[in-house]
Amino acid sequence: PILKDKEETWQELQWVCQILKQLQARTENMSGGHIHFGANYLDTSEKYWLNFIQLWIIYERIIYRFVFGDKIGPRGRIMEYANPISQKLYKNFFKLRSNNYTVIKENLPVFRNQAINFKNTKGGQFDIMNTIEFSSPNSSINPVVWQNNVNLFGKILMLCKSDRYDKDLINRKLKQYRKQDSSMIFYQEIYLQEALEFCDLVFNNNV
């Protein structure tokens, strides 16, 4: 079912994780924690989609490091199932910068084996299968890790529609963007200043 941010949802998540622990489920090596959000939240607004794309290009390495969760690094074969997407987005950025949602949609990379799966984004307001799938997180049987990841991606999407979106900062960082090595070695580093900058941008309170 579609989950909403309410107490019952988080209690259910805790219950499921508890059952998995009792069954001695393991998530150490290979399992991913994919999370779907309704793409209709961004609607067919060129502005909101562009905000989202720019934010991901700039901070992808920070996001990856965060969603390793309670693991110290990426899961095995992550590059086969959830490889970084920022360079693909940057390569298509001239076309993605269009003022036309259809043009943006046509130029999104739609492979399933990348950090964000755009294959299910249909653009319909009421289609429950119209989702943005975040594939980069490691899996976990710790409910706090799941809640952290859901909170992160939810806040990213909310920021893209918010007046708090710092266009000047994003445009400045986009001009400074250089092709980065997308090897997972670099995605395991902690870039402290950028991480703090990202947190100040995305989260609106200390909780």
Short mmCIF file of C-alpha atoms in Angstrom, two decimals:
data_model
loop_
_atom_site.label_atom_id
_atom_site.label_comp_id
_atom_site.label_asym_id
_atom_site.label_seq_id
_atom_site.Cartn_x
_atom_site.Cartn_y
_atom_site.Cartn_z
CA PRO A 1 0.00 0.00 0.00
CA ILE A 2 0.95 3.65 -0.34
CA LEU A 3 2.52 4.72 2.96
CA LYS A 4 2.05 8.17 4.45
CA ASP A 5 3.99 10.04 7.12
CA LYS A 6 1.96 9.06 10.16
CA GLU A 7 2.62 7.13 13.36
CA GLU A 8 0.92 3.93 12.12
CA THR A 9 3.29 3.74 9.14
CA TRP A 10 6.41 3.88 11.28
CA GLN A 11 4.98 1.39 13.78
CA GLU A 12 4.28 -1.00 10.91
CA LEU A 13 7.84 -0.54 9.60
CA GLN A 14 9.22 -1.32 13.07
CA TRP A 15 7.02 -4.43 13.27
CA VAL A 16 8.19 -5.72 9.86
CA CYS A 17 11.87 -5.19 10.80
CA GLN A 18 11.29 -7.00 14.09
CA ILE A 19 9.83 -10.01 12.27
CA LEU A 20 12.79 -10.04 9.86
CA LYS A 21 15.21 -10.03 12.81
CA GLN A 22 13.33 -12.94 14.41
CA LEU A 23 13.61 -14.82 11.12
CA GLN A 24 17.36 -14.06 11.15
CA ALA A 25 17.19 -12.13 7.88
CA ARG A 26 20.55 -10.79 6.70
CA THR A 27 21.21 -7.62 4.72
CA GLU A 28 24.98 -7.39 5.03
CA ASN A 29 26.21 -8.03 1.51
CA MET A 30 23.91 -7.87 -1.48
CA SER A 31 20.44 -6.48 -0.76
CA GLY A 32 19.27 -3.03 -1.77
CA GLY A 33 16.71 -0.83 -0.06
CA HIS A 34 14.78 0.69 -2.95
CA ILE A 35 12.25 3.42 -2.09
CA HIS A 36 9.47 4.71 -4.35
CA PHE A 37 7.92 8.17 -4.12
CA GLY A 38 4.92 9.36 -6.10
CA ALA A 39 6.29 11.29 -9.08
CA ASN A 40 3.02 13.22 -9.19
CA TYR A 41 4.39 15.26 -6.27
CA LEU A 42 6.57 17.13 -8.77
CA ASP A 43 3.63 17.11 -11.19
CA THR A 44 4.63 18.02 -14.75
CA SER A 45 6.31 21.24 -13.65
CA GLU A 46 9.50 21.92 -15.60
CA LYS A 47 10.75 24.07 -12.72
CA TYR A 48 10.37 21.38 -10.04
CA TRP A 49 11.89 18.63 -12.19
CA LEU A 50 14.83 20.83 -13.11
CA ASN A 51 15.38 21.71 -9.45
CA PHE A 52 15.46 18.01 -8.63
CA ILE A 53 17.86 17.14 -11.46
CA GLN A 54 20.30 19.93 -10.58
CA LEU A 55 20.28 19.04 -6.89
CA TRP A 56 21.03 15.38 -7.65
CA ILE A 57 23.86 16.21 -10.07
CA ILE A 58 25.65 18.31 -7.47
CA TYR A 59 25.12 16.22 -4.34
CA GLU A 60 24.94 12.63 -5.57
CA ARG A 61 28.12 11.54 -3.74
CA ILE A 62 26.81 13.04 -0.48
CA ILE A 63 23.48 11.23 -0.89
CA TYR A 64 25.15 7.87 -1.61
CA ARG A 65 27.33 8.11 1.49
CA PHE A 66 24.27 8.88 3.62
CA VAL A 67 22.19 5.96 2.32
CA PHE A 68 24.86 3.35 3.04
CA GLY A 69 23.01 3.50 6.38
CA ASP A 70 24.32 1.15 9.03
CA LYS A 71 26.94 -0.27 6.63
CA ILE A 72 30.37 1.28 6.17
CA GLY A 73 30.22 1.07 2.40
CA PRO A 74 28.13 0.06 -0.63
CA ARG A 75 26.59 -3.36 -1.03
CA GLY A 76 28.14 -5.86 -3.42
CA ARG A 77 27.30 -5.36 -7.11
CA ILE A 78 25.80 -1.91 -6.45
CA MET A 79 27.31 -0.74 -9.75
CA GLU A 80 25.22 -3.36 -11.56
CA TYR A 81 21.94 -2.40 -9.92
CA ALA A 82 22.24 1.21 -8.76
CA ASN A 83 25.14 2.92 -10.48
CA PRO A 84 25.59 6.71 -10.15
CA ILE A 85 23.57 8.85 -12.52
CA SER A 86 24.89 12.39 -12.06
CA GLN A 87 27.20 12.30 -15.10
CA LYS A 88 24.39 11.05 -17.36
CA LEU A 89 22.15 13.85 -16.12
CA TYR A 90 24.90 16.42 -16.56
CA LYS A 91 25.66 15.17 -20.08
CA ASN A 92 21.98 15.72 -21.03
CA PHE A 93 21.65 18.91 -19.02
CA PHE A 94 21.37 21.26 -22.00
CA LYS A 95 18.25 19.36 -23.13
CA LEU A 96 16.99 18.79 -19.58
CA ARG A 97 17.09 22.54 -19.01
CA SER A 98 14.12 22.85 -21.37
CA ASN A 99 10.97 24.75 -20.42
CA ASN A 100 8.95 21.81 -21.67
CA TYR A 101 8.17 18.84 -19.40
CA THR A 102 7.87 16.46 -22.36
CA VAL A 103 11.41 17.36 -23.53
CA ILE A 104 12.76 16.85 -20.00
CA LYS A 105 11.00 13.50 -19.72
CA GLU A 106 12.33 12.32 -23.11
CA ASN A 107 15.93 13.12 -22.08
CA LEU A 108 15.95 11.48 -18.67
CA PRO A 109 18.11 8.33 -18.64
CA VAL A 110 15.63 5.51 -18.05
CA PHE A 111 17.78 2.47 -17.27
CA ARG A 112 16.64 0.40 -14.29
CA ASN A 113 20.19 -0.23 -13.04
CA GLN A 114 20.95 3.33 -11.91
CA ALA A 115 20.66 5.42 -8.74
CA ILE A 116 17.25 6.73 -9.77
CA ASN A 117 14.88 4.69 -11.89
CA PHE A 118 12.79 7.10 -13.98
CA LYS A 119 11.17 4.30 -16.00
CA ASN A 120 7.92 4.46 -14.02
CA THR A 121 7.42 8.23 -14.24
CA LYS A 122 4.35 8.47 -16.39
CA GLY A 123 3.41 12.08 -15.66
CA GLY A 124 -0.17 11.23 -14.67
CA GLN A 125 -1.63 12.95 -11.62
CA PHE A 126 -3.57 9.97 -10.31
CA ASP A 127 -1.64 6.93 -11.55
CA ILE A 128 -0.49 5.06 -8.42
CA MET A 129 2.29 3.39 -10.42
CA ASN A 130 3.75 6.79 -11.38
CA THR A 131 6.85 6.70 -9.18
CA ILE A 132 10.43 7.89 -8.82
CA GLU A 133 12.43 4.91 -7.56
CA PHE A 134 15.51 5.65 -5.46
CA SER A 135 17.75 2.59 -5.83
CA SER A 136 20.99 3.69 -4.18
CA PRO A 137 20.27 2.82 -0.51
CA ASN A 138 21.64 -0.30 1.11
CA SER A 139 19.00 -2.49 2.70
CA SER A 140 18.69 -2.85 6.46
CA ILE A 141 16.60 -4.48 9.16
CA ASN A 142 17.01 -1.38 11.31
CA PRO A 143 13.79 0.70 11.08
CA VAL A 144 15.71 3.90 11.90
CA VAL A 145 17.81 3.48 8.75
CA TRP A 146 14.68 3.10 6.62
CA GLN A 147 13.09 6.13 8.25
CA ASN A 148 16.25 8.18 7.71
CA ASN A 149 16.30 7.30 4.01
CA VAL A 150 12.60 7.96 3.49
CA ASN A 151 13.00 11.26 5.30
CA LEU A 152 16.01 12.22 3.17
CA PHE A 153 14.37 11.56 -0.20
CA GLY A 154 11.09 13.09 0.94
CA LYS A 155 12.88 16.27 2.04
CA ILE A 156 14.77 16.44 -1.25
CA LEU A 157 11.51 16.32 -3.22
CA MET A 158 9.84 18.82 -0.89
CA LEU A 159 12.76 21.23 -1.26
CA CYS A 160 12.37 21.16 -5.05
CA LYS A 161 8.92 22.73 -4.67
CA SER A 162 9.88 25.07 -1.85
CA ASP A 163 10.80 28.76 -1.74
CA ARG A 164 13.81 27.61 0.32
CA TYR A 165 15.43 26.20 -2.83
CA ASP A 166 18.64 28.23 -3.12
CA LYS A 167 18.88 28.85 -6.88
CA ASP A 168 21.97 31.04 -6.56
CA LEU A 169 23.91 28.37 -4.68
CA ILE A 170 22.81 25.59 -7.03
CA ASN A 171 23.60 27.59 -10.19
CA ARG A 172 27.02 28.55 -8.81
CA LYS A 173 27.86 24.94 -7.94
CA LEU A 174 26.60 23.73 -11.29
CA LYS A 175 28.99 26.10 -13.07
CA GLN A 176 31.83 24.69 -10.98
CA TYR A 177 30.78 21.08 -11.63
CA ARG A 178 33.44 18.94 -13.23
CA LYS A 179 33.24 15.41 -14.51
CA GLN A 180 33.84 13.27 -11.45
CA ASP A 181 35.18 9.77 -11.11
CA SER A 182 32.06 7.70 -10.41
CA SER A 183 34.03 4.84 -8.89
CA MET A 184 32.52 3.71 -5.58
CA ILE A 185 35.88 4.46 -3.95
CA PHE A 186 35.07 8.17 -4.21
CA TYR A 187 31.45 7.64 -3.17
CA GLN A 188 32.61 6.18 0.16
CA GLU A 189 34.47 9.34 1.18
CA ILE A 190 32.97 11.85 3.60
CA TYR A 191 33.02 15.34 2.07
CA LEU A 192 32.27 17.19 5.29
CA GLN A 193 31.78 20.76 4.07
CA GLU A 194 29.56 19.65 1.20
CA ALA A 195 27.62 17.34 3.51
CA LEU A 196 26.93 20.18 5.95
CA GLU A 197 25.97 22.48 3.10
CA PHE A 198 23.60 19.82 1.73
CA CYS A 199 21.99 19.27 5.15
CA ASP A 200 21.42 23.00 5.64
CA LEU A 201 19.81 23.13 2.23
CA VAL A 202 17.57 20.07 2.47
CA PHE A 203 16.56 19.84 6.14
CA ASN A 204 14.59 22.68 7.68
CA ASN A 205 15.12 21.68 11.33
CA ASN A 206 17.54 19.72 13.50
CA VAL A 207 15.24 16.70 13.88
#
